[in-house]
Coordinates of C-alpha atoms in Angstrom, one line a residue:
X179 CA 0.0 0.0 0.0
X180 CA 2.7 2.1 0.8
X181 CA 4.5 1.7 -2.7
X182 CA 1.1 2.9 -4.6
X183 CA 1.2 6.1 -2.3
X184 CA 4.8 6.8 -3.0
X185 CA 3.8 6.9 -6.8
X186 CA 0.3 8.7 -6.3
X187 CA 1.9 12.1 -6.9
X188 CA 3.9 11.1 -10.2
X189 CA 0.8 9.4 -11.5
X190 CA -1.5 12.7 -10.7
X191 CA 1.5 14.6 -12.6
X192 CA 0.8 12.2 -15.9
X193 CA -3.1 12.8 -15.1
X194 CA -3.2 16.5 -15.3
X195 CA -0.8 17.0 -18.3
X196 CA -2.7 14.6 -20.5
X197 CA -6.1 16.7 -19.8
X198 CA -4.6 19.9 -19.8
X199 CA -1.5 19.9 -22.7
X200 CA -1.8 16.3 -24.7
X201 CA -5.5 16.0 -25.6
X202 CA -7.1 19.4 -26.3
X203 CA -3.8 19.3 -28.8
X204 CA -5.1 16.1 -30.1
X205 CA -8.6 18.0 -30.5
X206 CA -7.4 21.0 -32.3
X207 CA -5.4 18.9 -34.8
X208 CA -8.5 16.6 -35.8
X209 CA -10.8 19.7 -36.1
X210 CA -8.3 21.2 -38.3
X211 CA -8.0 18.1 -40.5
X212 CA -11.3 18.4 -40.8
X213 CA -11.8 21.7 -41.7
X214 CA -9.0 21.7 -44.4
X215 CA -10.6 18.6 -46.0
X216 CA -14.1 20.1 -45.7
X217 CA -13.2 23.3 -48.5
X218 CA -15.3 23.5 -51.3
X219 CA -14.3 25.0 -54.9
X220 CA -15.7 28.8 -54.5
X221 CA -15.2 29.1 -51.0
X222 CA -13.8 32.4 -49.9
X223 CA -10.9 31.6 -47.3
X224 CA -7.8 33.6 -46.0
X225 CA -4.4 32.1 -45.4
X226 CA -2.0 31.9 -42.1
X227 CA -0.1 34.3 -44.0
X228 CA -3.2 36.7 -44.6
X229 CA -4.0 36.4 -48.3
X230 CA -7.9 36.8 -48.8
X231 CA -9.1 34.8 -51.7
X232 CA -11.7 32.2 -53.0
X233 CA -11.1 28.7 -53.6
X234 CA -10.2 28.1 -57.6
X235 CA -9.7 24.7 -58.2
X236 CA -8.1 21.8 -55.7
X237 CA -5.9 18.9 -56.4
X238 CA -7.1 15.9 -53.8
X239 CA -3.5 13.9 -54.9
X240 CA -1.0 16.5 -54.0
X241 CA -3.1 18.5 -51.5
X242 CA -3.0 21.8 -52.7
X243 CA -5.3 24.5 -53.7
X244 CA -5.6 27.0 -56.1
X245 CA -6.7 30.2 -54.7
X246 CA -7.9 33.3 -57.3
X247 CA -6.8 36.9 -55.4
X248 CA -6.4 40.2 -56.6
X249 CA -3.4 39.7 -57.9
X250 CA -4.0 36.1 -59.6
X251 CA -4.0 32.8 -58.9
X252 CA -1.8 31.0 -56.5
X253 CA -1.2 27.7 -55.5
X254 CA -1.2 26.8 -51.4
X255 CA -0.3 23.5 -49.8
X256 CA -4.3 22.8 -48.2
X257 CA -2.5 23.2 -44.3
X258 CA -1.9 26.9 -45.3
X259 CA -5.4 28.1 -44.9
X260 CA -6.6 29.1 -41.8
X261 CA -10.2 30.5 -42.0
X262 CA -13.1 30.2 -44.1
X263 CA -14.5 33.7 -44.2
X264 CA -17.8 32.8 -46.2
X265 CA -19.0 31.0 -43.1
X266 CA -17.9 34.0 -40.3
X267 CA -19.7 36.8 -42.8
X268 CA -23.0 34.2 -42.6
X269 CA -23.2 33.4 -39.2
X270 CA -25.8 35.4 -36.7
X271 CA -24.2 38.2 -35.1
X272 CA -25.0 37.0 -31.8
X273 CA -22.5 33.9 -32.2
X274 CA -19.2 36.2 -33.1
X275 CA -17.1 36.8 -29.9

């Protein structure tokens, strides 16, 4: 008995840093999976880098995108988009923070 309290505290340590560091990590990685694989052709997105655009054309095999801006058409690795602006602009104002 007294071996499983000496190890208590170490296993408490291992506890906490799963629910508070590991596993909302885990969480944030499979929304964004999702979310990259849920664009549509003609959605209008911005990128991490801040290019506003709207979704051109999209290769599934090499997962990239084309995006049409201003300035023409570029071509972004799927992972480099970080916000789908069609869906913030339709959402109720009382749901934006």
């Amino acid at each position: 008995m007294d071996q499983i309290l000496a190890f208590a505290p170490y296993i408490l340590v291992i506890g906490i840093f799963y629910f508070l560091i590991i596993r909302p990590q885990s969480q944030k990685r499979k929304a964004e999976k999702e979310f990259t694989e849920s664009l549509k052709v003609g959605a209008k997105v911005v990128t991490t880098s801040g290019i506003h655009g709207k979704v051109n054309q999209i290769n599934e095999e090499k997962g990239t995108l084309v995006i049409e801006t201003g300035a023409g058409k570029i071509t972004f690795e799927r992972a480099a988009v970080s916000a789908e602006l069609s869906k913030k602009i339709n959402e109720p104002k009382s749901d934006r923070k």
